[in-house]
Structures are given as structure tokens and as C-alpha cells.
Coordinates of C-alpha atoms in Angstrom, one line a residue:
Chain A
M23 CA -60.3 2.8 31.3
E24 CA -62.3 1.9 28.3
R25 CA -65.6 2.1 30.0
Y26 CA -68.4 3.9 28.2
T27 CA -72.1 3.4 27.9
L28 CA -73.8 2.9 24.6
K29 CA -77.3 4.1 24.1
R30 CA -78.7 0.6 24.1
G31 CA -77.3 -0.6 27.4
R32 CA -73.7 -1.3 28.5
S33 CA -70.9 -2.1 26.1
I34 CA -69.5 -5.6 25.9
M35 CA -66.0 -5.8 27.4
I36 CA -65.3 -9.5 27.0
K37 CA -67.1 -11.6 24.4
L38 CA -66.9 -15.4 23.9
S39 CA -68.6 -16.7 20.7
S40 CA -69.2 -20.4 20.0
V41 CA -66.1 -21.5 22.0
Y42 CA -65.3 -25.2 22.1
K43 CA -62.5 -26.9 23.9
V44 CA -61.7 -30.7 23.7
F45 CA -59.2 -32.5 25.8
F46 CA -57.5 -35.8 24.5
P47 CA -59.3 -35.7 21.2
G48 CA -59.5 -39.0 19.4
T49 CA -58.8 -41.1 22.5
P50 CA -61.2 -43.0 24.7
N51 CA -60.6 -40.3 27.3
E52 CA -61.9 -37.5 25.1
I53 CA -63.6 -34.8 27.0
L54 CA -65.6 -32.0 25.5
A55 CA -64.8 -29.5 28.2
L56 CA -66.5 -26.5 26.6
R57 CA -69.4 -26.8 24.2
N58 CA -70.6 -23.8 22.3
I59 CA -70.0 -21.2 25.0
N60 CA -71.5 -17.8 24.2
L61 CA -70.8 -15.3 26.9
H62 CA -70.9 -11.5 27.1
I63 CA -69.3 -9.8 30.0
R64 CA -70.1 -6.2 30.5
P65 CA -68.6 -3.4 32.7
G66 CA -70.0 -3.7 36.2
D67 CA -70.4 -7.4 36.0
F68 CA -69.3 -9.5 39.0
I69 CA -70.2 -13.0 37.9
T70 CA -70.1 -16.0 40.2
V71 CA -69.8 -19.4 38.5
I72 CA -70.9 -22.7 40.0
G73 CA -71.2 -26.2 38.6
S74 CA -70.6 -29.9 39.1
N75 CA -67.1 -31.5 39.0
G76 CA -65.7 -31.3 35.5
A77 CA -68.4 -28.9 34.3
G78 CA -65.7 -26.8 32.6
K79 CA -65.5 -23.9 35.0
S80 CA -61.8 -23.8 35.2
T81 CA -61.4 -24.5 31.5
L82 CA -63.6 -21.5 30.8
L83 CA -61.3 -19.3 32.8
K84 CA -58.2 -20.8 31.2
V85 CA -59.4 -20.2 27.6
I86 CA -60.1 -16.6 28.5
S87 CA -56.6 -16.1 30.2
G88 CA -54.8 -18.1 27.5
G89 CA -53.7 -20.9 29.8
E90 CA -55.5 -23.1 27.4
M91 CA -56.3 -22.3 23.7
A92 CA -59.9 -22.5 22.5
D93 CA -60.3 -25.1 19.7
E94 CA -63.0 -23.2 18.0
G95 CA -64.8 -19.9 18.4
R96 CA -63.6 -16.4 19.1
I97 CA -62.6 -14.5 22.2
T98 CA -62.4 -10.8 22.3
I99 CA -61.3 -8.5 25.1
A100 CA -62.3 -4.8 24.8
G101 CA -62.9 -5.3 21.1
K102 CA -59.5 -7.0 20.5
D103 CA -59.6 -10.5 19.2
V104 CA -57.2 -12.5 21.5
T105 CA -58.3 -16.0 20.4
D106 CA -54.8 -16.8 19.1
C107 CA -52.7 -14.7 21.5
P108 CA -50.5 -16.6 24.0
E109 CA -51.1 -16.1 27.7
H110 CA -48.4 -13.4 28.1
Q111 CA -49.9 -11.2 25.4
R112 CA -53.3 -11.2 27.1
A113 CA -51.8 -10.5 30.5
A114 CA -52.1 -6.7 30.3
D115 CA -55.9 -7.1 30.4
L116 CA -56.3 -9.9 32.9
G117 CA -55.6 -10.6 36.5
R118 CA -55.9 -14.2 37.6
I119 CA -55.8 -16.1 40.9
D120 CA -55.8 -19.8 41.3
Q121 CA -56.9 -22.1 44.1
N122 CA -53.3 -22.9 45.0
P123 CA -51.6 -20.0 46.8
L124 CA -48.2 -21.2 45.4
T125 CA -49.1 -20.5 41.8
G126 CA -49.7 -16.8 42.1
T127 CA -46.5 -15.7 43.8
A128 CA -42.8 -16.3 43.5
A129 CA -41.6 -18.0 46.8
E130 CA -38.0 -17.1 46.8
M131 CA -38.5 -13.4 46.0
T132 CA -39.5 -10.8 48.5
I133 CA -43.0 -9.3 48.8
E134 CA -41.8 -6.0 47.2
E135 CA -40.1 -7.9 44.3
N136 CA -43.3 -9.8 43.7
L137 CA -45.3 -6.6 43.6
A138 CA -42.7 -5.0 41.3
L139 CA -43.2 -7.8 38.9
A140 CA -47.0 -7.3 39.0
Y141 CA -46.7 -3.5 38.8
L142 CA -45.5 -3.8 35.2
R143 CA -48.0 -6.4 34.1
G144 CA -48.1 -6.5 30.4
K145 CA -45.7 -3.6 30.1
K146 CA -42.1 -3.4 28.8
R147 CA -39.5 -4.1 31.4
G148 CA -36.3 -2.1 31.2
L149 CA -33.1 -1.6 33.2
G150 CA -34.5 0.7 35.9
L151 CA -34.3 -0.7 39.5
A152 CA -37.5 -2.7 40.2
V153 CA -37.9 -1.6 43.8
I154 CA -37.5 2.1 44.3
G155 CA -38.8 4.7 46.7
N156 CA -42.1 5.8 45.2
R157 CA -43.0 2.2 44.2
Q158 CA -42.3 1.0 47.8
K159 CA -44.6 3.7 49.1
Y160 CA -47.3 2.7 46.7
F161 CA -46.8 -1.0 47.6
R162 CA -47.2 -0.2 51.3
E163 CA -50.4 1.6 50.6
V164 CA -52.1 -1.2 48.6
L165 CA -50.9 -3.9 51.1
A166 CA -52.3 -1.9 54.0
E167 CA -55.7 -2.2 52.4
T168 CA -55.6 -6.0 53.0
G169 CA -55.3 -5.4 56.7
L170 CA -52.8 -8.3 57.2
G171 CA -49.8 -6.1 58.2
L172 CA -47.9 -7.2 55.1
E173 CA -46.9 -3.6 54.4
E174 CA -44.4 -3.9 57.3
R175 CA -42.8 -6.9 55.7
L176 CA -41.8 -5.8 52.2
Q177 CA -38.4 -7.5 52.4
T178 CA -39.8 -10.8 53.6
P179 CA -39.5 -13.7 51.1
V180 CA -42.9 -14.8 50.1
G181 CA -42.2 -18.5 50.8
T182 CA -42.3 -17.8 54.5
L183 CA -45.9 -16.4 54.4
S184 CA -49.0 -18.5 55.3
G185 CA -51.4 -19.6 52.5
G186 CA -53.8 -16.9 53.4
Q187 CA -51.1 -14.2 53.3
R188 CA -49.8 -15.5 50.0
Q189 CA -53.3 -15.4 48.5
A190 CA -53.8 -11.9 49.8
L191 CA -50.6 -10.9 48.1
A192 CA -51.7 -12.7 44.9
L193 CA -54.9 -10.7 45.1
V194 CA -53.1 -7.4 45.4
M195 CA -50.8 -8.5 42.5
A196 CA -53.7 -9.4 40.3
T197 CA -55.4 -6.1 40.8
L198 CA -52.3 -3.8 41.0
A199 CA -52.2 -2.9 37.4
L200 CA -56.0 -2.5 37.0
P201 CA -57.0 -5.5 34.8
K202 CA -60.0 -5.3 32.5
L203 CA -61.1 -8.6 33.9
L204 CA -60.3 -10.3 37.2
L205 CA -60.5 -14.1 37.0
L206 CA -60.8 -16.0 40.3
D207 CA -60.7 -19.8 40.3
E208 CA -61.9 -20.9 43.8
H209 CA -59.2 -18.6 45.2
T210 CA -60.3 -19.2 48.8
A211 CA -60.8 -23.0 48.5
A212 CA -57.4 -24.1 49.9
L213 CA -57.5 -21.7 52.9
D214 CA -58.8 -22.3 56.4
P215 CA -62.3 -20.8 57.0
Q216 CA -61.1 -17.6 58.7
A217 CA -58.5 -16.8 56.0
A218 CA -61.0 -17.7 53.3
R219 CA -63.5 -15.2 54.8
Q220 CA -60.8 -12.5 55.1
I221 CA -59.7 -13.0 51.5
M222 CA -63.2 -12.9 50.2
E223 CA -63.9 -9.7 52.1
T224 CA -60.8 -8.1 50.7
T225 CA -61.8 -9.3 47.2
A226 CA -65.2 -7.8 47.4
R227 CA -63.7 -4.5 48.7
L228 CA -61.1 -4.4 45.9
V229 CA -63.6 -5.2 43.2
Q230 CA -65.9 -2.5 44.5
A231 CA -63.1 0.2 45.0
K232 CA -61.5 -0.4 41.6
S233 CA -64.8 -1.3 39.8
L234 CA -63.2 -4.4 38.4
I235 CA -65.1 -6.7 36.1
T236 CA -64.9 -10.1 37.8
L237 CA -65.5 -13.7 37.0
M238 CA -65.3 -15.9 40.1
I239 CA -65.6 -19.7 40.3
T240 CA -66.7 -21.0 43.6
H241 CA -68.0 -24.2 45.1
N242 CA -69.7 -22.4 47.9
M243 CA -73.4 -21.8 47.1
E244 CA -73.8 -19.1 49.8
Q245 CA -70.7 -17.3 48.4
A246 CA -72.1 -17.6 44.9
L247 CA -75.4 -16.0 46.0
S248 CA -74.0 -13.3 48.4
F249 CA -71.3 -12.0 46.1
G250 CA -71.6 -10.5 42.7
N251 CA -74.5 -9.3 40.6
R252 CA -74.8 -12.2 38.1
L253 CA -74.7 -16.0 38.7
M254 CA -73.8 -18.6 36.1
M255 CA -74.2 -22.4 36.4
M256 CA -72.2 -24.7 34.2
H257 CA -72.8 -28.4 33.5
R258 CA -70.9 -30.7 31.2
G259 CA -69.2 -27.9 29.2
R260 CA -72.3 -25.7 28.9
I261 CA -73.7 -22.6 30.6
V262 CA -77.0 -24.0 31.8
L263 CA -78.2 -21.0 33.8
D264 CA -77.4 -17.3 33.7
I265 CA -79.2 -15.5 36.5
A266 CA -79.4 -11.7 36.6
Q267 CA -79.1 -9.5 39.7
E268 CA -82.8 -9.0 40.4
E269 CA -83.6 -12.7 40.4
K270 CA -80.3 -13.7 42.1
R271 CA -81.1 -11.4 45.1
Q272 CA -84.2 -13.4 45.9
L273 CA -82.8 -16.9 45.6
S274 CA -82.0 -19.2 48.5
V275 CA -79.5 -22.1 48.4
P276 CA -82.2 -24.8 48.1
Q277 CA -84.0 -22.9 45.3
L278 CA -80.7 -22.6 43.5
I279 CA -80.1 -26.3 43.7
A280 CA -83.6 -27.0 42.5
K281 CA -83.1 -24.6 39.6
F282 CA -79.9 -26.4 38.7
T283 CA -81.5 -29.8 38.7
A284 CA -84.3 -28.6 36.5
A285 CA -81.8 -27.0 34.0
S286 CA -79.3 -29.8 33.8
G287 CA -81.5 -32.8 34.3
S288 CA -79.2 -34.1 37.0
A289 CA -78.4 -33.5 40.6
L290 CA -75.6 -31.1 41.4
A291 CA -72.5 -33.2 42.0
D292 CA -69.6 -31.5 43.6
D293 CA -68.2 -33.3 46.6
R294 CA -67.2 -30.3 48.5
M295 CA -70.4 -28.5 47.6
L296 CA -72.5 -31.3 48.9
L297 CA -70.5 -31.6 52.1
E298 CA -71.0 -27.9 52.8
K299 CA -74.6 -28.1 51.9
E300 CA -75.1 -30.8 54.5
G301 CA -73.1 -28.6 56.8
F302 CA -75.6 -25.7 56.3
S303 CA -78.8 -27.8 56.9
G304 CA -77.3 -29.7 59.9
Chain B
M721 CA 3.0 -22.2 49.7
E722 CA 2.7 -18.8 48.2
N723 CA 2.4 -20.5 44.8
V724 CA -0.7 -22.4 46.1
L725 CA -2.2 -19.1 47.2
I726 CA -1.3 -17.3 43.9
S727 CA -2.5 -20.2 41.7
G728 CA -5.7 -20.7 43.8
L729 CA -6.6 -17.0 43.6
Q730 CA -5.8 -16.7 39.9
Q731 CA -7.7 -19.8 38.9
G732 CA -10.5 -19.1 41.4
L733 CA -11.0 -15.6 39.9
I734 CA -10.9 -16.9 36.3
Y735 CA -13.3 -19.7 37.0
G736 CA -15.4 -17.3 39.1
F737 CA -16.8 -15.8 35.9
M738 CA -17.9 -19.3 34.9
A739 CA -19.4 -19.9 38.4
L740 CA -21.4 -16.7 38.1
G741 CA -22.8 -17.9 34.7
V742 CA -23.7 -21.3 36.2
L743 CA -25.4 -19.6 39.1
L744 CA -27.5 -17.6 36.6
T745 CA -28.8 -20.7 34.7
F746 CA -28.7 -23.5 37.3
C747 CA -29.7 -21.6 40.4
L748 CA -31.7 -18.6 39.4
L749 CA -33.3 -19.6 36.2
G750 CA -33.5 -23.3 37.2
F751 CA -32.2 -24.4 33.7
P752 CA -29.6 -27.1 33.8
D753 CA -27.5 -25.7 31.0
L754 CA -24.9 -28.3 29.9
T755 CA -23.7 -26.0 27.2
V756 CA -21.1 -24.7 29.5
E757 CA -18.9 -27.8 29.0
G758 CA -18.7 -26.7 25.4
T759 CA -18.8 -23.0 25.9
F760 CA -15.7 -22.9 28.1
P761 CA -13.3 -24.5 25.6
L762 CA -15.0 -22.7 22.8
G763 CA -14.1 -19.3 24.5
A764 CA -10.6 -20.6 24.7
A765 CA -10.4 -21.9 21.1
I766 CA -11.8 -18.7 19.6
T767 CA -9.4 -16.6 21.7
A768 CA -6.4 -18.7 20.6
K769 CA -7.5 -18.6 17.0
A770 CA -7.9 -14.8 17.1
M771 CA -4.4 -14.5 18.7
V772 CA -2.8 -16.7 16.1
E773 CA -4.5 -14.6 13.4
G774 CA -2.7 -11.6 14.8
G775 CA -5.6 -10.2 16.8
D776 CA -5.2 -7.9 19.8
P777 CA -5.3 -10.0 23.1
L778 CA -8.1 -7.8 24.5
L779 CA -10.2 -8.3 21.3
A780 CA -9.4 -12.0 21.3
V781 CA -10.8 -12.4 24.8
L782 CA -13.9 -10.4 23.9
L783 CA -14.4 -12.6 20.8
G784 CA -14.1 -15.7 23.0
A785 CA -16.8 -14.4 25.3
V786 CA -19.1 -13.5 22.3
A787 CA -18.6 -17.0 20.9
G788 CA -19.8 -18.3 24.3
A789 CA -22.9 -16.0 24.1
L790 CA -23.7 -17.4 20.6
A791 CA -23.5 -20.9 21.9
G792 CA -25.9 -20.0 24.7
A793 CA -28.2 -18.6 22.1
A794 CA -28.1 -21.8 20.1
T795 CA -29.1 -23.8 23.1
G796 CA -31.8 -21.3 23.9
L797 CA -33.3 -21.3 20.4
M798 CA -33.3 -25.2 20.4
H799 CA -35.2 -25.2 23.7
T800 CA -37.6 -22.3 23.2
R801 CA -38.4 -22.5 19.5
L802 CA -37.9 -26.2 18.7
K803 CA -39.1 -27.4 22.1
V804 CA -36.1 -29.6 22.6
N805 CA -35.6 -30.7 26.2
N806 CA -33.3 -28.3 28.0
I807 CA -30.6 -30.9 28.9
L808 CA -30.6 -32.4 25.4
A809 CA -30.4 -28.9 23.8
G810 CA -27.2 -28.3 25.8
I811 CA -25.7 -31.7 24.8
L812 CA -26.5 -31.0 21.2
T813 CA -24.8 -27.6 21.3
T814 CA -21.8 -29.0 23.1
S815 CA -21.4 -31.7 20.5
A816 CA -21.7 -29.2 17.7
I817 CA -19.2 -26.9 19.4
Y818 CA -16.6 -29.6 19.2
T819 CA -16.6 -29.4 15.4
V820 CA -16.6 -25.7 15.5
M821 CA -13.5 -25.7 17.7
L822 CA -11.7 -28.3 15.5
R823 CA -12.6 -26.4 12.3
S824 CA -11.6 -23.0 13.6
M825 CA -8.3 -24.1 15.2
G826 CA -7.6 -26.6 12.4
R827 CA -6.3 -29.0 15.1
P828 CA -7.3 -30.2 18.6
N829 CA -5.0 -27.6 20.3
T830 CA -3.3 -24.3 19.8
S831 CA -0.3 -23.0 21.7
L832 CA 0.1 -19.3 22.3
L833 CA 3.8 -19.6 23.0
G834 CA 5.6 -16.4 22.0
Y835 CA 2.5 -14.3 21.8
E836 CA 2.0 -11.3 24.1
D837 CA -0.9 -12.5 26.3
F838 CA -3.9 -10.5 27.7
Y839 CA -2.4 -10.1 31.1
T840 CA 1.0 -8.8 29.9
Q841 CA -0.9 -6.3 27.7
V842 CA -3.1 -5.1 30.5
L843 CA -0.1 -4.9 32.8
S844 CA 1.8 -2.8 30.4
L845 CA -1.2 -0.6 29.9
C846 CA -1.1 0.0 33.6
G847 CA 2.6 0.9 33.3
I848 CA 3.9 -2.4 34.7
A849 CA 6.3 -3.6 32.1
E850 CA 7.4 -7.2 31.9
G851 CA 10.6 -8.1 33.7
K852 CA 10.6 -4.8 35.7
F853 CA 9.2 -6.5 38.8
S854 CA 9.8 -9.8 40.6
F855 CA 7.7 -12.8 39.5
V856 CA 5.6 -12.7 42.6
A857 CA 4.9 -9.0 42.3
T858 CA 3.8 -9.5 38.7
Q859 CA 1.6 -12.4 39.6
I860 CA -0.1 -10.4 42.4
A861 CA -0.6 -7.6 39.8
V862 CA -2.4 -10.2 37.6
I863 CA -4.5 -11.2 40.6
V864 CA -5.5 -7.5 41.1
I865 CA -6.5 -7.1 37.5
L866 CA -8.6 -10.3 37.6
A867 CA -10.1 -9.3 40.9
V868 CA -11.1 -5.8 39.6
M869 CA -12.8 -7.5 36.6
V870 CA -14.6 -10.1 38.7
V871 CA -15.8 -7.6 41.2
A872 CA -17.0 -5.3 38.3
V873 CA -19.0 -8.2 36.8
R874 CA -20.3 -9.2 40.2
L875 CA -21.6 -5.6 40.9
L876 CA -23.1 -5.3 37.4
L877 CA -24.9 -8.6 37.9
G878 CA -26.1 -7.6 41.3
W879 CA -27.5 -4.4 39.9
F880 CA -29.0 -6.1 36.8
L881 CA -30.8 -8.8 38.8
R882 CA -32.6 -6.0 40.7
T883 CA -33.9 -4.2 37.7
D884 CA -37.3 -4.8 36.2
L885 CA -35.8 -6.9 33.5
G886 CA -33.4 -8.8 35.8
L887 CA -36.3 -9.6 38.2
T888 CA -37.9 -11.7 35.4
I889 CA -34.9 -14.1 35.4
R890 CA -35.4 -14.9 39.1
A891 CA -39.2 -15.0 38.7
A892 CA -38.8 -17.5 35.8
G893 CA -36.8 -19.8 38.0
N894 CA -39.4 -19.5 40.8
N895 CA -42.7 -19.6 39.0
E896 CA -42.9 -19.7 35.3
K897 CA -46.7 -19.8 35.2
M898 CA -47.0 -16.7 37.3
L899 CA -44.5 -14.8 35.2
S900 CA -46.4 -15.7 32.0
A901 CA -49.6 -14.5 33.6
L902 CA -47.9 -11.2 34.4
G903 CA -47.2 -10.7 30.7
V904 CA -43.6 -11.8 30.4
D905 CA -42.6 -14.0 27.5
V906 CA -40.8 -16.6 29.5
N907 CA -39.0 -17.9 26.3
Q908 CA -37.3 -14.5 26.0
T909 CA -36.3 -14.5 29.6
K910 CA -34.6 -17.9 29.1
M911 CA -32.8 -16.8 25.9
L912 CA -31.5 -13.7 27.7
T913 CA -30.2 -15.7 30.7
L914 CA -28.6 -18.3 28.5
V915 CA -26.8 -15.7 26.4
L916 CA -25.7 -13.8 29.4
A917 CA -24.5 -16.9 31.3
N918 CA -22.6 -18.4 28.4
F919 CA -21.0 -15.0 27.7
L920 CA -19.5 -15.2 31.2
V921 CA -18.5 -18.9 30.6
G922 CA -16.9 -18.0 27.3
L923 CA -15.0 -15.1 29.0
S924 CA -13.9 -17.6 31.6
G925 CA -12.5 -19.9 29.0
A926 CA -10.8 -17.1 27.1
L927 CA -9.1 -15.9 30.3
A928 CA -8.0 -19.4 31.2
C929 CA -6.6 -19.9 27.7
Q930 CA -4.6 -16.6 28.1
M931 CA -3.3 -17.7 31.5
Q932 CA -2.2 -21.2 30.5
G933 CA -0.9 -20.2 27.0
F934 CA -2.9 -22.7 25.0
A935 CA -6.4 -23.8 24.0
D936 CA -7.4 -27.5 23.9
V937 CA -10.7 -29.0 22.7
G938 CA -10.7 -31.2 25.8
M939 CA -10.3 -28.5 28.4
G940 CA -14.0 -28.3 29.1
I941 CA -14.3 -31.8 30.6
G942 CA -15.4 -31.5 34.2
V943 CA -15.5 -27.7 34.3
L944 CA -19.3 -27.9 34.9
V945 CA -19.1 -30.0 38.0
A946 CA -16.3 -27.8 39.3
A947 CA -18.5 -24.7 38.8
I948 CA -21.4 -26.4 40.6
A949 CA -19.0 -27.3 43.4
S950 CA -18.0 -23.7 43.7
V951 CA -21.6 -22.6 43.7
I952 CA -22.4 -25.1 46.5
L953 CA -19.3 -24.2 48.5
G954 CA -20.4 -20.5 48.3
Q955 CA -23.9 -21.3 49.4
M956 CA -22.6 -23.4 52.3
L957 CA -20.3 -20.7 53.5
F958 CA -22.5 -17.6 52.8
G959 CA -26.0 -18.9 52.7
R960 CA -28.6 -18.1 50.1
Q961 CA -30.8 -15.7 52.0
S962 CA -30.1 -12.8 49.8
L963 CA -28.9 -12.2 46.2
S964 CA -25.8 -10.4 47.4
R965 CA -24.7 -13.3 49.5
L966 CA -25.4 -15.7 46.6
L967 CA -23.3 -13.7 44.1
T968 CA -20.4 -13.0 46.4
G969 CA -20.5 -16.5 47.9
V970 CA -20.1 -18.1 44.5
L971 CA -16.9 -16.1 43.8
L972 CA -15.5 -17.0 47.2
G973 CA -16.6 -20.6 46.6
S974 CA -14.7 -20.6 43.3
I975 CA -11.5 -19.3 44.9
L976 CA -11.8 -21.7 47.8
Y977 CA -12.4 -24.7 45.4
R978 CA -9.4 -23.8 43.2
A979 CA -7.2 -23.1 46.3
L980 CA -8.1 -26.6 47.6
L981 CA -7.2 -28.1 44.2
A982 CA -3.9 -26.3 44.2
L983 CA -3.2 -27.4 47.8
G984 CA -4.0 -31.0 46.8
L985 CA -1.5 -30.9 44.0
R986 CA 1.1 -29.3 46.2
L987 CA 0.6 -32.1 48.8
N988 CA 1.1 -34.5 45.9
L989 CA -2.4 -36.0 46.3
P990 CA -3.2 -38.1 43.2
A991 CA -4.6 -35.6 40.7
E992 CA -6.5 -38.3 38.9
D993 CA -8.8 -38.7 41.9
F994 CA -9.8 -35.0 42.0
K995 CA -12.8 -35.3 39.7
L996 CA -14.3 -38.2 41.6
V997 CA -13.8 -36.5 44.9
T998 CA -15.4 -33.3 43.5
A999 CA -18.4 -35.4 42.2
L1000 CA -18.8 -37.1 45.6
L1001 CA -18.6 -33.7 47.4
V1002 CA -21.3 -32.2 45.1
L1003 CA -23.5 -35.3 45.6
L1004 CA -23.2 -35.1 49.3
A1005 CA -23.9 -31.4 49.4
L1006 CA -27.0 -31.9 47.2
T1007 CA -28.5 -34.8 49.1
M1008 CA -28.0 -33.4 52.6
P1009 CA -30.7 -30.8 52.3
K1010 CA -33.1 -33.5 50.8
F1011 CA -32.8 -35.6 53.9
Q1012 CA -33.4 -32.6 56.0
L1013 CA -36.4 -31.7 53.9
R1014 CA -37.8 -35.1 54.3
K1015 CA -37.6 -34.7 58.0
T1016 CA -39.2 -31.3 57.8
K1017 CA -42.0 -32.6 55.6
K1018 CA -42.7 -35.4 58.0
R1019 CA -43.1 -32.9 60.8
M1020 CA -45.4 -30.7 58.7
F1021 CA -47.7 -33.6 57.7
A1022 CA -47.9 -34.8 61.3
A1023 CA -49.0 -31.3 62.3
K1024 CA -51.5 -31.0 59.5
T1025 CA -53.1 -34.4 60.2
R1026 CA -53.4 -33.4 63.8
R1027 CA -55.4 -30.4 62.7
G1028 CA -57.4 -32.5 60.4
N1029 CA -57.0 -30.0 57.5
N1030 CA -57.6 -32.0 54.4
H1031 CA -57.3 -29.2 52.0
G1032 CA -54.0 -28.2 53.6
E1033 CA -52.6 -31.6 53.0
V1034 CA -53.5 -31.7 49.3
Y1035 CA -52.0 -28.3 48.9
L1036 CA -48.8 -29.3 50.6
E1037 CA -48.3 -32.2 48.4
A1038 CA -48.9 -30.2 45.3
G1039 CA -46.5 -27.6 46.6
A1040 CA -43.8 -30.1 47.2
E1041 CA -44.0 -31.5 43.7
H1042 CA -44.0 -28.0 42.3
H1043 CA -40.8 -27.2 44.0
D1044 CA -38.9 -30.4 43.3

């Protein structure tokens, strides 16, 4: 791992400088999804990201992963400029999970085949058999850590698993090859509350155990406060708040909302966020 | 009746190579590769040309297969580099192949009458000289040769699709976005599959040409739907639960399909109706699971609504679109 400490604080692992992203340029639907994003992510960072609908949270993750290309600005990962690299060339450094459990796994392939695909993330793939004894043993071990009993079902096609199980598998796959950065895009949002809690616990445990640098989007304010050591708020393509660990620890949900209103000049508008907020107070 | 059996087995095995190729692109990669309608006669035409030029039959068959692989590469390059729609890329290649065949043969067909064919050569290599055994015994020996070749290819494919590289083909058909996020250049995967599949289709055309003793630019018409019918027959009989079943099923489907055709001819059924009947059968086989799926979906949605799980519904819909 390229983790080392400089004399003046921690080194920068991922760096975004003046990144812009425009959708539908030149049309009436033009959206400036990212405006002048400057972001330094350092080893040890577990950043939670919240923001209104259309704030650019997902776009931010996508320009880092290569799912979308930045229109302007530079992106570097561990010192390497990846701004113009297509997604598959950045993959060695990144693990990513989406909201939709279907996007992180291959349905018609077995659990062990999915893991074998993730095992060689960003590496050359040759003519050796993908599922062999010592890999199987390793897969069983990492699956056992999720506590869902998936280690006993290595030959099961992934399509037959529940959303929560698939997302747990996606999580294992994303972290299997030790990425430099783990990108989570509301990865528990499509799950029922119990599965969501379980996946979130597993996430926190994996991030801790493998000391993964993590960027997690969530619409759940409590989640944003209770997980991670840094909290960012986005609004209309900008990062309007970047709260460090000490301050974050003392914040409550209402305080956080007040801070957001002050910083953005408008009320926090995420349908699900508001629904859940009412749920908390009532 | 024994002629029906012999012809069905021989044709079924020869077209089995093609069915395996079609399985690779259509079923595993999810790429509707229409190139095969051109690759099949191309394999035949190049083989015939090589034979007429005095080439060794074995070499001629190999050249036919390689020509097929090149055609696959052409479609692949059009689709991946020039971003041409996958179906259109196949149509363009097929059209271009027509000229290639006419130019290489110099006319629309080439007869191989009087040339020692591939099968005779292999038989004599095995010590079975022509005329030494009865017609039936010789034909059975040909079947054995073809069966050994098909089984070898089937085993090789079965192994390859389980390797790290082969796994990417199936993953590309399942979830392209995931594969890309795992660091695989999906374009390369598509190229690899198209080359491999069309190699098999070219081989199939070359072997068919050697069997019937001529090549004709029109011999590709309808071969794709026949191959799809074989694939579907195989899946109906053997299921698609595992890769092994899929691969073996396709071969048995191909033999069954050709045996049915041979039987139809034997019973003096009108041959001009065969393609329509095949098309209808394929249509039926394709739409049946859709109706079942609709029923299943209705059940699922009813269950989700009862539970009042809004997120679940959204996710189900997105999932359904994703898979269609």
C-alpha cells in the first residue's frame, strides 16, 4: 500500500482540482452538475456525502470512477493523473457499489465466479482456471465475514440471491482486491431496513479492517453523522460544507440541517431525506 | 432410414460447430452477430478456392476457419472502434463478404468434383482407404471423425469459459458495467468472442463445403435461424442451469434439428416450407418464456405491493429493463 506520512500531515491520495461537469451542454436542459470541485482525500478518510436532489453527489463519484468524464479540471489517484483514463483503466485503484444491487454483480454467474472476476480487478486475465482450490478457500473466508452464510453457497447463481445478499456480495467484490478508494453510492438505499443495517455494519467493519479510504453518499442524515470521520455537503454542483471529525462528532441532525441551510441559502430538499427526518422527530 | 440417421448425424455435427459459435455470441455475450450468415459461406468459399488452387484439404479447412475469424474481427472493429450498432455491423460485414466470395472464387459457386476431400484424407490418414469398406461403414467412420472434432472443441470451450479470460465473456453478457468497473476492457472481450465464434462458423462452412463437394455464395441463407433453433432445442432439452449443459445441449440440439430436417425430406414433406416452420418454431420457443415471465412479474409485483415496499418496486422495474 502506498500509504506514508509526510512531515506536514498526511499525503493526498485522491485529488480533484477545479473539476467541472456539464450535462446536455447548449440545450435548454443544460445542467452544470459539478462546479469547480476541489477535493483532497487523504489516507484514513471515510467521507460521508449528503446533499439535495441533483446536487451532483453521484456525478462526483462517477467522474472519480470514470463512469463519466470530467469536462474540465484534473483528477489524480495516488499521484497518477487519471483524468483521461477510461473506467477500466482506473479500476485497479477503485471499488464501487451502486444503489441498485443488480449493477454490482453478474446474475447468471455463480458467487465464486463473481468473486473470481473481482479477485483480478485491474490485473491481466490469463488462461488459468478462474475458480481453483486456494481461491475458493479465500472466497469462503471473506464471505464468512459478512455473516450471511454465503460461504456455503459458492456455486449458487447470484440471480437467486436477495437484494441484501447481492449487495453484501458486491461489497465483498469491491473490497476484495484492496482498492485505494472505495466509492459507495447510497448502497443501502434500495434495501429493507434490516438488510440496510446489516450491510452498513459490514461496510464499517470492512473499511476499518482493511483501512480503506472511503467516499460514501447517503441520504440518511443519521448515517452521515454516525459513520466516517469527515462529512461533506453538496448543493447545486458545489461542495458547500466540509466538516472535519472533531466538529462532526458533536453535531446533531437538526444542527446539521441548520448548517446546510446557512451554507446553501436554501432548505435541504431530498424527498427521502425529509421523509426520514419526519420519521425521526415523530 | 439409416440414411436419415447418417445424414442427420453428419450435418448435425458439422453445423454443431456453428451452433457453438452462435451460442458464444448470442447467448453468452448477448451480441446478436448477424455476420454468421456471411461467415458460413465465406468459410466454404475460401476452402473451395484453396482446394482448387491445389491446397491440402486440411489446410483448406483451416484457411476457411481463419477467414471466418477475420470476418468476425471486421464486425468487432466496426462495433467497438467505429461505434456502429452491433446488428448493422454484422449486416455490413455480410454484404462485404459477398464481394469477397465472388472475387476469390471468380464465380458464384465452385465444384470440388474430382478433388480428394478432407474426410477422405483424414480417413486415409487413419488407415481407412477409400473403397476398402462398405459405404455405410465409411460414412460411420466420417461421423466418428466429426464427433471427435466436435467433442474436442466442446471440451476446449468448456475449459476456456472457466478460465479467468473466458469468465469475462460471460460477465460481459451479464453485466457490462460491472465488468468495466472490474478493470476489463469490454471492447476487447467483444472482439475476442466475435473472432472465436466466427472461427467456429467458418470451420463449420468449410466442413460443410467438403461434405457436399461445392461452395456456393448462397449457402449461408437461413443458417443463422437454423443455428438459433439448434441452440433453443438444446436449451429446451437440457436446460441452461450450467455451462456444461448449455454447451452439450447445443450440440445435441444441432444433431436433433438436422435429423428432423433429414426425416422431413425422407417423408417427402415439402422442403420449401422448412425455413418457415423453423422460423415459427424459434418464434414460439422465444415467446413462451416471455409469457411465463409476465405471469411471474405480476405475481412479484402483487407481493411487493402487499408489503408496501416502494423502493423494492422501483428496483424491480429497473431490474426488468436491465435484463430485457
